[in-house]
PDB file of C-alpha atoms and ligand atoms in Angstrom:
ATOM      1  CA  UNK A 164     -68.586 -34.267  41.448  1.00  0.00           C
ATOM      2  CA  UNK A 165     -66.218 -32.460  43.609  1.00  0.00           C
ATOM      3  CA  UNK A 166     -62.445 -31.809  42.904  1.00  0.00           C
ATOM      4  CA  UNK A 167     -60.311 -30.916  46.153  1.00  0.00           C
ATOM      5  CA  UNK A 168     -57.266 -29.535  45.045  1.00  0.00           C
ATOM      6  CA  UNK A 169     -54.647 -29.097  47.979  1.00  0.00           C
ATOM      7  CA  UNK A 170     -51.537 -27.044  46.310  1.00  0.00           C
ATOM      8  CA  UNK A 171     -49.098 -23.983  46.875  1.00  0.00           C
ATOM      9  CA  UNK A 172     -50.162 -22.162  44.076  1.00  0.00           C
ATOM     10  CA  UNK A 173     -54.084 -22.078  44.039  1.00  0.00           C
ATOM     11  CA  UNK A 174     -54.553 -19.482  41.234  1.00  0.00           C
ATOM     12  CA  UNK A 175     -52.876 -21.305  38.860  1.00  0.00           C
ATOM     13  CA  UNK A 176     -55.066 -24.403  39.229  1.00  0.00           C
ATOM     14  CA  UNK A 177     -58.517 -22.029  39.026  1.00  0.00           C
ATOM     15  CA  UNK A 178     -57.391 -20.021  36.543  1.00  0.00           C
ATOM     16  CA  UNK A 179     -56.328 -22.587  34.301  1.00  0.00           C
ATOM     17  CA  UNK A 180     -59.743 -24.981  34.735  1.00  0.00           C
ATOM     18  CA  UNK A 181     -62.207 -21.762  34.539  1.00  0.00           C
ATOM     19  CA  UNK A 182     -62.291 -22.196  30.397  1.00  0.00           C
ATOM     20  CA  UNK A 183     -64.427 -23.585  27.867  1.00  0.00           C
ATOM     21  CA  UNK A 184     -66.076 -27.021  28.320  1.00  0.00           C
ATOM     22  CA  UNK A 185     -64.665 -27.542  31.978  1.00  0.00           C
ATOM     23  CA  UNK A 186     -65.560 -23.599  33.043  1.00  0.00           C
ATOM     24  CA  UNK A 187     -69.158 -24.171  31.663  1.00  0.00           C
ATOM     25  CA  UNK A 188     -69.440 -27.878  33.754  1.00  0.00           C
ATOM     26  CA  UNK A 189     -68.358 -25.434  36.622  1.00  0.00           C
ATOM     27  CA  UNK A 190     -70.922 -22.778  36.300  1.00  0.00           C
ATOM     28  CA  UNK A 191     -73.580 -25.207  35.318  1.00  0.00           C
ATOM     29  CA  UNK A 192     -73.013 -26.965  38.763  1.00  0.00           C
ATOM     30  CA  UNK A 193     -71.922 -30.254  37.242  1.00  0.00           C
ATOM     31  CA  UNK A 194     -68.765 -30.471  38.865  1.00  0.00           C
ATOM     32  CA  UNK A 195     -67.074 -28.237  41.331  1.00  0.00           C
ATOM     33  CA  UNK A 196     -63.707 -27.097  41.858  1.00  0.00           C
ATOM     34  CA  UNK A 197     -62.089 -26.115  45.498  1.00  0.00           C
ATOM     35  CA  UNK A 198     -58.406 -25.205  45.722  1.00  0.00           C
ATOM     36  CA  UNK A 199     -57.264 -25.084  48.752  1.00  0.00           C
ATOM     37  CA  UNK A 200     -53.805 -23.289  49.844  1.00  0.00           C
ATOM     38  CA  UNK A 201     -51.470 -25.835  51.705  1.00  0.00           C
ATOM     39  CA  UNK A 202     -49.457 -22.519  53.372  1.00  0.00           C
ATOM     40  CA  UNK A 203     -53.539 -21.009  54.862  1.00  0.00           C
ATOM     41  CA  UNK A 204     -53.092 -24.215  57.282  1.00  0.00           C
ATOM     42  CA  UNK A 205     -49.256 -23.802  58.339  1.00  0.00           C
ATOM     43  CA  UNK A 206     -49.014 -23.347  62.209  1.00  0.00           C
ATOM     44  CA  UNK A 207     -45.430 -22.140  61.679  1.00  0.00           C
ATOM     45  CA  UNK A 208     -45.220 -18.085  62.220  1.00  0.00           C
ATOM     46  CA  UNK A 209     -43.708 -17.756  58.816  1.00  0.00           C
ATOM     47  CA  UNK A 210     -46.039 -19.551  57.344  1.00  0.00           C
ATOM     48  CA  UNK A 211     -43.053 -21.116  56.140  1.00  0.00           C
ATOM     49  CA  UNK A 212     -44.356 -25.289  54.330  1.00  0.00           C
ATOM     50  CA  UNK A 213     -41.140 -26.998  53.648  1.00  0.00           C
ATOM     51  CA  UNK A 214     -37.801 -27.384  55.530  1.00  0.00           C
ATOM     52  CA  UNK A 215     -34.147 -29.354  54.539  1.00  0.00           C
ATOM     53  CA  UNK A 216     -34.397 -32.983  54.345  1.00  0.00           C
ATOM     54  CA  UNK A 217     -33.322 -35.532  56.717  1.00  0.00           C
ATOM     55  CA  UNK A 218     -29.717 -37.298  55.173  1.00  0.00           C
ATOM     56  CA  UNK A 219     -29.158 -34.000  53.518  1.00  0.00           C
ATOM     57  CA  UNK A 220     -29.841 -33.418  49.552  1.00  0.00           C
ATOM     58  CA  UNK A 221     -31.247 -31.140  47.186  1.00  0.00           C
ATOM     59  CA  UNK A 222     -33.784 -29.175  47.357  1.00  0.00           C
ATOM     60  CA  UNK A 223     -36.659 -29.087  50.472  1.00  0.00           C
ATOM     61  CA  UNK A 224     -39.321 -31.202  51.221  1.00  0.00           C
ATOM     62  CA  UNK A 225     -42.837 -30.328  51.625  1.00  0.00           C
ATOM     63  CA  UNK A 226     -43.350 -30.564  55.697  1.00  0.00           C
ATOM     64  CA  UNK A 227     -46.524 -32.999  57.196  1.00  0.00           C
ATOM     65  CA  UNK A 228     -47.936 -30.574  59.405  1.00  0.00           C
ATOM     66  CA  UNK A 229     -49.727 -28.384  56.802  1.00  0.00           C
ATOM     67  CA  UNK A 230     -50.408 -30.851  54.551  1.00  0.00           C
ATOM     68  CA  UNK A 231     -52.633 -32.997  57.255  1.00  0.00           C
ATOM     69  CA  UNK A 232     -54.393 -30.464  58.356  1.00  0.00           C
ATOM     70  CA  UNK A 233     -55.467 -29.255  55.200  1.00  0.00           C
ATOM     71  CA  UNK A 234     -56.720 -32.424  53.762  1.00  0.00           C
ATOM     72  CA  UNK A 235     -58.328 -32.972  57.408  1.00  0.00           C
ATOM     73  CA  UNK A 236     -60.299 -29.726  56.925  1.00  0.00           C
ATOM     74  CA  UNK A 237     -61.878 -31.050  54.802  1.00  0.00           C
ATOM     75  CA  UNK A 238     -62.946 -33.985  56.222  1.00  0.00           C
ATOM     76  CA  UNK A 239     -64.007 -32.557  59.137  1.00  0.00           C
ATOM     77  CA  UNK A 240     -66.089 -29.805  57.490  1.00  0.00           C
ATOM     78  CA  UNK A 241     -67.665 -32.917  55.268  1.00  0.00           C
ATOM     79  CA  UNK A 242     -67.880 -35.924  58.536  1.00  0.00           C
ATOM     80  CA  UNK A 243     -66.513 -38.088  56.443  1.00  0.00           C
ATOM     81  CA  UNK A 244     -62.659 -39.154  54.316  1.00  0.00           C
ATOM     82  CA  UNK A 245     -62.058 -38.702  51.092  1.00  0.00           C
ATOM     83  CA  UNK A 246     -59.907 -40.519  48.285  1.00  0.00           C
ATOM     84  CA  UNK A 247     -56.544 -38.420  48.402  1.00  0.00           C
ATOM     85  CA  UNK A 248     -54.687 -39.083  45.293  1.00  0.00           C
ATOM     86  CA  UNK A 249     -50.516 -37.912  45.223  1.00  0.00           C
ATOM     87  CA  UNK A 250     -49.577 -36.309  41.981  1.00  0.00           C
ATOM     88  CA  UNK A 251     -46.175 -38.265  41.625  1.00  0.00           C
ATOM     89  CA  UNK A 252     -43.810 -39.244  38.797  1.00  0.00           C
ATOM     90  CA  UNK A 253     -43.766 -42.732  40.878  1.00  0.00           C
ATOM     91  CA  UNK A 254     -47.464 -42.870  40.800  1.00  0.00           C
ATOM     92  CA  UNK A 255     -49.676 -45.745  38.285  1.00  0.00           C
ATOM     93  CA  UNK A 256     -49.742 -43.845  35.010  1.00  0.00           C
ATOM     94  CA  UNK A 257     -52.603 -41.992  34.460  1.00  0.00           C
ATOM     95  CA  UNK A 258     -55.274 -43.573  31.371  1.00  0.00           C
ATOM     96  CA  UNK A 259     -58.508 -43.512  29.979  1.00  0.00           C
ATOM     97  CA  UNK A 260     -59.816 -46.242  32.433  1.00  0.00           C
ATOM     98  CA  UNK A 261     -58.505 -44.986  35.821  1.00  0.00           C
ATOM     99  CA  UNK A 262     -60.349 -42.011  33.949  1.00  0.00           C
ATOM    100  CA  UNK A 263     -63.558 -43.305  34.018  1.00  0.00           C
ATOM    101  CA  UNK A 264     -63.274 -45.040  37.802  1.00  0.00           C
ATOM    102  CA  UNK A 265     -62.386 -41.559  39.313  1.00  0.00           C
ATOM    103  CA  UNK A 266     -65.361 -40.276  37.161  1.00  0.00           C
ATOM    104  CA  UNK A 267     -67.881 -42.236  39.098  1.00  0.00           C
ATOM    105  CA  UNK A 268     -66.940 -41.135  41.972  1.00  0.00           C
ATOM    106  CA  UNK A 269     -68.633 -37.720  43.994  1.00  0.00           C
ATOM    107  CA  UNK A 270     -65.263 -36.342  45.718  1.00  0.00           C
ATOM    108  CA  UNK A 271     -62.028 -36.886  45.308  1.00  0.00           C
ATOM    109  CA  UNK A 272     -58.877 -34.639  46.704  1.00  0.00           C
ATOM    110  CA  UNK A 273     -55.856 -34.035  44.211  1.00  0.00           C
ATOM    111  CA  UNK A 274     -52.564 -33.253  46.379  1.00  0.00           C
ATOM    112  CA  UNK A 275     -50.126 -31.358  44.012  1.00  0.00           C
ATOM    113  CA  UNK A 276     -46.194 -31.879  45.800  1.00  0.00           C
ATOM    114  CA  UNK A 277     -43.448 -29.523  45.105  1.00  0.00           C
ATOM    115  CA  UNK A 278     -39.858 -29.070  45.921  1.00  0.00           C
ATOM    116  CA  UNK A 279     -38.250 -32.363  46.087  1.00  0.00           C
ATOM    117  CA  UNK A 280     -41.623 -34.428  47.505  1.00  0.00           C
ATOM    118  CA  UNK A 281     -43.864 -34.220  50.908  1.00  0.00           C
ATOM    119  CA  UNK A 282     -42.815 -35.966  53.868  1.00  0.00           C
ATOM    120  CA  UNK A 283     -43.286 -39.625  53.518  1.00  0.00           C
ATOM    121  CA  UNK A 284     -45.122 -39.594  56.761  1.00  0.00           C
ATOM    122  CA  UNK A 285     -48.316 -37.667  55.676  1.00  0.00           C
ATOM    123  CA  UNK A 286     -48.517 -39.596  52.724  1.00  0.00           C
ATOM    124  CA  UNK A 287     -49.016 -42.907  54.529  1.00  0.00           C
ATOM    125  CA  UNK A 288     -50.902 -41.292  56.689  1.00  0.00           C
ATOM    126  CA  UNK A 289     -53.817 -39.876  53.992  1.00  0.00           C
ATOM    127  CA  UNK A 290     -53.147 -41.012  50.610  1.00  0.00           C
ATOM    128  CA  UNK A 291     -54.964 -43.321  49.251  1.00  0.00           C
ATOM    129  CA  UNK A 292     -53.816 -43.430  45.310  1.00  0.00           C
ATOM    130  CA  UNK A 293     -50.392 -42.320  44.019  1.00  0.00           C
ATOM    131  CA  UNK A 294     -50.797 -41.001  40.269  1.00  0.00           C
ATOM    132  CA  UNK A 295     -48.460 -39.842  37.581  1.00  0.00           C
ATOM    133  CA  UNK A 296     -49.124 -38.644  34.235  1.00  0.00           C
ATOM    134  CA  UNK A 297     -46.348 -39.929  32.455  1.00  0.00           C
ATOM    135  CA  UNK A 298     -42.143 -40.740  32.582  1.00  0.00           C
ATOM    136  CA  UNK A 299     -40.791 -37.494  32.641  1.00  0.00           C
ATOM    137  CA  UNK A 300     -40.244 -35.141  35.987  1.00  0.00           C
ATOM    138  CA  UNK A 301     -42.565 -31.689  36.161  1.00  0.00           C
ATOM    139  CA  UNK A 302     -42.335 -28.789  38.994  1.00  0.00           C
ATOM    140  CA  UNK A 303     -45.089 -29.292  40.667  1.00  0.00           C
ATOM    141  CA  UNK A 304     -48.358 -31.262  40.697  1.00  0.00           C
ATOM    142  CA  UNK A 305     -50.846 -28.759  39.906  1.00  0.00           C
ATOM    143  CA  UNK A 306     -50.450 -29.706  35.928  1.00  0.00           C
ATOM    144  CA  UNK A 307     -50.807 -33.262  36.748  1.00  0.00           C
ATOM    145  CA  UNK A 308     -53.888 -32.653  38.798  1.00  0.00           C
ATOM    146  CA  UNK A 309     -55.500 -30.214  35.931  1.00  0.00           C
ATOM    147  CA  UNK A 310     -55.033 -32.458  33.658  1.00  0.00           C
ATOM    148  CA  UNK A 311     -57.119 -35.249  36.045  1.00  0.00           C
ATOM    149  CA  UNK A 312     -59.785 -32.945  36.280  1.00  0.00           C
ATOM    150  CA  UNK A 313     -60.546 -32.438  33.004  1.00  0.00           C
ATOM    151  CA  UNK A 314     -60.465 -36.272  31.716  1.00  0.00           C
ATOM    152  CA  UNK A 315     -62.294 -37.739  34.557  1.00  0.00           C
ATOM    153  CA  UNK A 316     -65.104 -33.975  33.959  1.00  0.00           C
ATOM    154  CA  UNK A 317     -65.651 -34.367  31.018  1.00  0.00           C
ATOM    155  CA  UNK A 318     -66.902 -38.405  31.911  1.00  0.00           C
ATOM    156  CA  UNK A 319     -68.932 -37.116  33.947  1.00  0.00           C
ATOM    157  CA  UNK A 320     -73.008 -37.083  32.749  1.00  0.00           C
ATOM    158  CA  UNK A 321     -73.766 -33.905  30.863  1.00  0.00           C
ATOM    159  CA  UNK A 322     -70.648 -32.084  30.858  1.00  0.00           C
ATOM    160  CA  UNK A 323     -70.418 -32.504  26.950  1.00  0.00           C
ATOM    161  CA  UNK A 324     -73.173 -32.632  25.412  1.00  0.00           C
ATOM    162  CA  UNK A 325     -72.920 -35.357  23.420  1.00  0.00           C
ATOM    163  CA  UNK A 326     -72.627 -37.730  26.006  1.00  0.00           C
ATOM    164  CA  UNK A 327     -71.972 -40.575  22.601  1.00  0.00           C
ATOM    165  CA  UNK A 328     -68.435 -38.648  21.493  1.00  0.00           C
ATOM    166  CA  UNK A 329     -66.897 -40.485  24.147  1.00  0.00           C
ATOM    167  CA  UNK A 330     -67.716 -43.751  23.481  1.00  0.00           C
ATOM    168  CA  UNK A 331     -66.120 -43.473  19.799  1.00  0.00           C
ATOM    169  CA  UNK A 332     -63.233 -41.606  21.467  1.00  0.00           C
ATOM    170  CA  UNK A 333     -59.198 -42.913  20.864  1.00  0.00           C
ATOM    171  CA  UNK A 334     -58.559 -45.886  23.660  1.00  0.00           C
ATOM    172  CA  UNK A 335     -62.128 -46.364  24.379  1.00  0.00           C
ATOM    173  CA  UNK A 336     -62.153 -50.082  23.338  1.00  0.00           C
ATOM    174  CA  UNK A 337     -57.983 -50.185  23.382  1.00  0.00           C
ATOM    175  CA  UNK A 338     -58.165 -48.127  19.482  1.00  0.00           C
ATOM    176  CA  UNK A 339     -57.523 -45.143  18.634  1.00  0.00           C
ATOM    177  CA  UNK A 340     -60.337 -43.245  17.107  1.00  0.00           C
ATOM    178  CA  UNK A 341     -60.767 -42.935  13.027  1.00  0.00           C
ATOM    179  CA  UNK A 342     -59.440 -39.555  11.090  1.00  0.00           C
ATOM    180  CA  UNK A 343     -62.289 -37.323  10.515  1.00  0.00           C
ATOM    181  CA  UNK A 344     -62.820 -34.876   7.928  1.00  0.00           C
ATOM    182  CA  UNK A 345     -65.018 -31.827   7.959  1.00  0.00           C
ATOM    183  CA  UNK A 346     -66.117 -29.241   4.424  1.00  0.00           C
ATOM    184  CA  UNK A 347     -65.453 -28.153   2.066  1.00  0.00           C
ATOM    185  CA  UNK A 348     -65.832 -31.352   0.086  1.00  0.00           C
ATOM    186  CA  UNK A 349     -62.102 -31.318  -1.517  1.00  0.00           C
ATOM    187  CA  UNK A 350     -59.543 -28.845   0.321  1.00  0.00           C
ATOM    188  CA  UNK A 351     -55.302 -27.960  -1.246  1.00  0.00           C
ATOM    189  CA  UNK A 352     -56.313 -30.725  -3.915  1.00  0.00           C
ATOM    190  CA  UNK A 353     -57.354 -33.577  -0.864  1.00  0.00           C
ATOM    191  CA  UNK A 354     -60.860 -35.325  -1.225  1.00  0.00           C
ATOM    192  CA  UNK A 355     -62.516 -36.626   1.683  1.00  0.00           C
ATOM    193  CA  UNK A 356     -62.861 -40.405   1.341  1.00  0.00           C
ATOM    194  CA  UNK A 357     -65.443 -41.531  -0.897  1.00  0.00           C
ATOM    195  CA  UNK A 358     -67.350 -43.510   1.618  1.00  0.00           C
ATOM    196  CA  UNK A 359     -68.276 -40.547   3.966  1.00  0.00           C
ATOM    197  CA  UNK A 360     -70.025 -38.810   1.236  1.00  0.00           C
ATOM    198  CA  UNK A 361     -72.177 -42.286   0.757  1.00  0.00           C
ATOM    199  CA  UNK A 362     -73.994 -41.762   3.284  1.00  0.00           C
ATOM    200  CA  UNK A 363     -74.282 -46.276   3.656  1.00  0.00           C
ATOM    201  CA  UNK A 364     -73.947 -46.024   7.605  1.00  0.00           C
ATOM    202  CA  UNK A 365     -73.037 -49.427   8.099  1.00  0.00           C
ATOM    203  CA  UNK A 366     -70.173 -48.808   5.453  1.00  0.00           C
ATOM    204  CA  UNK A 367     -69.003 -45.993   7.004  1.00  0.00           C
ATOM    205  CA  UNK A 368     -69.007 -47.912  10.464  1.00  0.00           C
ATOM    206  CA  UNK A 369     -67.169 -50.947   9.080  1.00  0.00           C
ATOM    207  CA  UNK A 370     -64.403 -48.090   7.233  1.00  0.00           C
ATOM    208  CA  UNK A 371     -64.062 -45.845  10.432  1.00  0.00           C
ATOM    209  CA  UNK A 372     -63.104 -49.525  12.822  1.00  0.00           C
ATOM    210  CA  UNK A 373     -60.655 -50.596   9.985  1.00  0.00           C
ATOM    211  CA  UNK A 374     -59.290 -46.931  10.087  1.00  0.00           C
ATOM    212  CA  UNK A 375     -58.788 -47.192  14.148  1.00  0.00           C
ATOM    213  CA  UNK A 376     -57.306 -50.833  13.829  1.00  0.00           C
ATOM    214  CA  UNK A 377     -54.539 -49.325  11.028  1.00  0.00           C
ATOM    215  CA  UNK A 378     -53.715 -46.337  13.208  1.00  0.00           C
ATOM    216  CA  UNK A 379     -53.138 -48.396  16.537  1.00  0.00           C
ATOM    217  CA  UNK A 380     -51.297 -51.046  14.679  1.00  0.00           C
ATOM    218  CA  UNK A 381     -49.198 -47.774  13.392  1.00  0.00           C
ATOM    219  CA  UNK A 382     -48.969 -45.389  15.917  1.00  0.00           C
ATOM    220  CA  UNK A 383     -49.589 -47.713  19.608  1.00  0.00           C
ATOM    221  CA  UNK A 384     -49.006 -51.250  18.748  1.00  0.00           C
ATOM    222  CA  UNK A 385     -49.181 -51.715  22.665  1.00  0.00           C
ATOM    223  CA  UNK A 386     -52.749 -51.350  22.750  1.00  0.00           C
ATOM    224  CA  UNK A 387     -53.302 -54.152  21.073  1.00  0.00           C
ATOM    225  CA  UNK A 388     -52.186 -56.709  22.911  1.00  0.00           C
TER     226      UNK A 388
HETATM  227  N1  ADE B  88     -45.292 -34.532  39.665  1.00  0.00           N
HETATM  228  C1  ADE B  88     -44.493 -33.963  38.917  1.00  0.00           C
HETATM  229  N2  ADE B  88     -43.941 -34.792  38.054  1.00  0.00           N
HETATM  230  C2  ADE B  88     -45.582 -35.182  37.596  1.00  0.00           C
HETATM  231  C3  ADE B  88     -45.685 -36.207  37.118  1.00  0.00           C
HETATM  232  N3  ADE B  88     -44.964 -37.377  35.675  1.00  0.00           N
HETATM  233  N4  ADE B  88     -46.815 -36.926  37.390  1.00  0.00           N
HETATM  234  C4  ADE B  88     -48.210 -36.624  38.429  1.00  0.00           C
HETATM  235  N5  ADE B  88     -46.785 -35.721  39.204  1.00  0.00           N
HETATM  236  C5  ADE B  88     -46.365 -35.552  38.976  1.00  0.00           C
END
């Protein structure tokens, strides 16, 4: 799977995604991440990419031309249009189901805004999906794009060595994950639940399911509806 990230801060995205599991997936060729600097595509002689909002108001708005030309440079290179996600608090809230759906694509463009947003006309022209990572406002779309890349990439076959580990985790089946324990059997006066030491797999599965339901009821009852 290939991610094209359109941003004014490519080094932020590159630095954030070159470590640990995602970094290894890139090295192994399972995913590809290309951060493209929108500023490289401005035709303004001072390399300007933003301007004052028509109608007044605070802040600056990213101009249509550099964003459009950045996107079109990819379209021209690959020979077809690619789904384009604009990261914005006004979008649909990202969740595990969306991560799964995106992980089935071969390529996706993630468009990161800054300042007070991007000229609406270019969004109408190129954006296919508006995605938010939650009900709070960040300074730009880079962290949201990195979060999407992480959540999507780990669902790409081969990225996690144990593909099975995503079938039991939180939000699969609309349940939160059960508690986990590892050695030692007793720590700080607390024992590992007896059932996990029993070797009875059916009983262990039953206990874990119960724990998942209890946790979900306590912490995220909305998931059960
Ligand atoms: N840009 C700024 N805030 C954001 C959010 N919550 N989600 C996605 N993109 C954003």
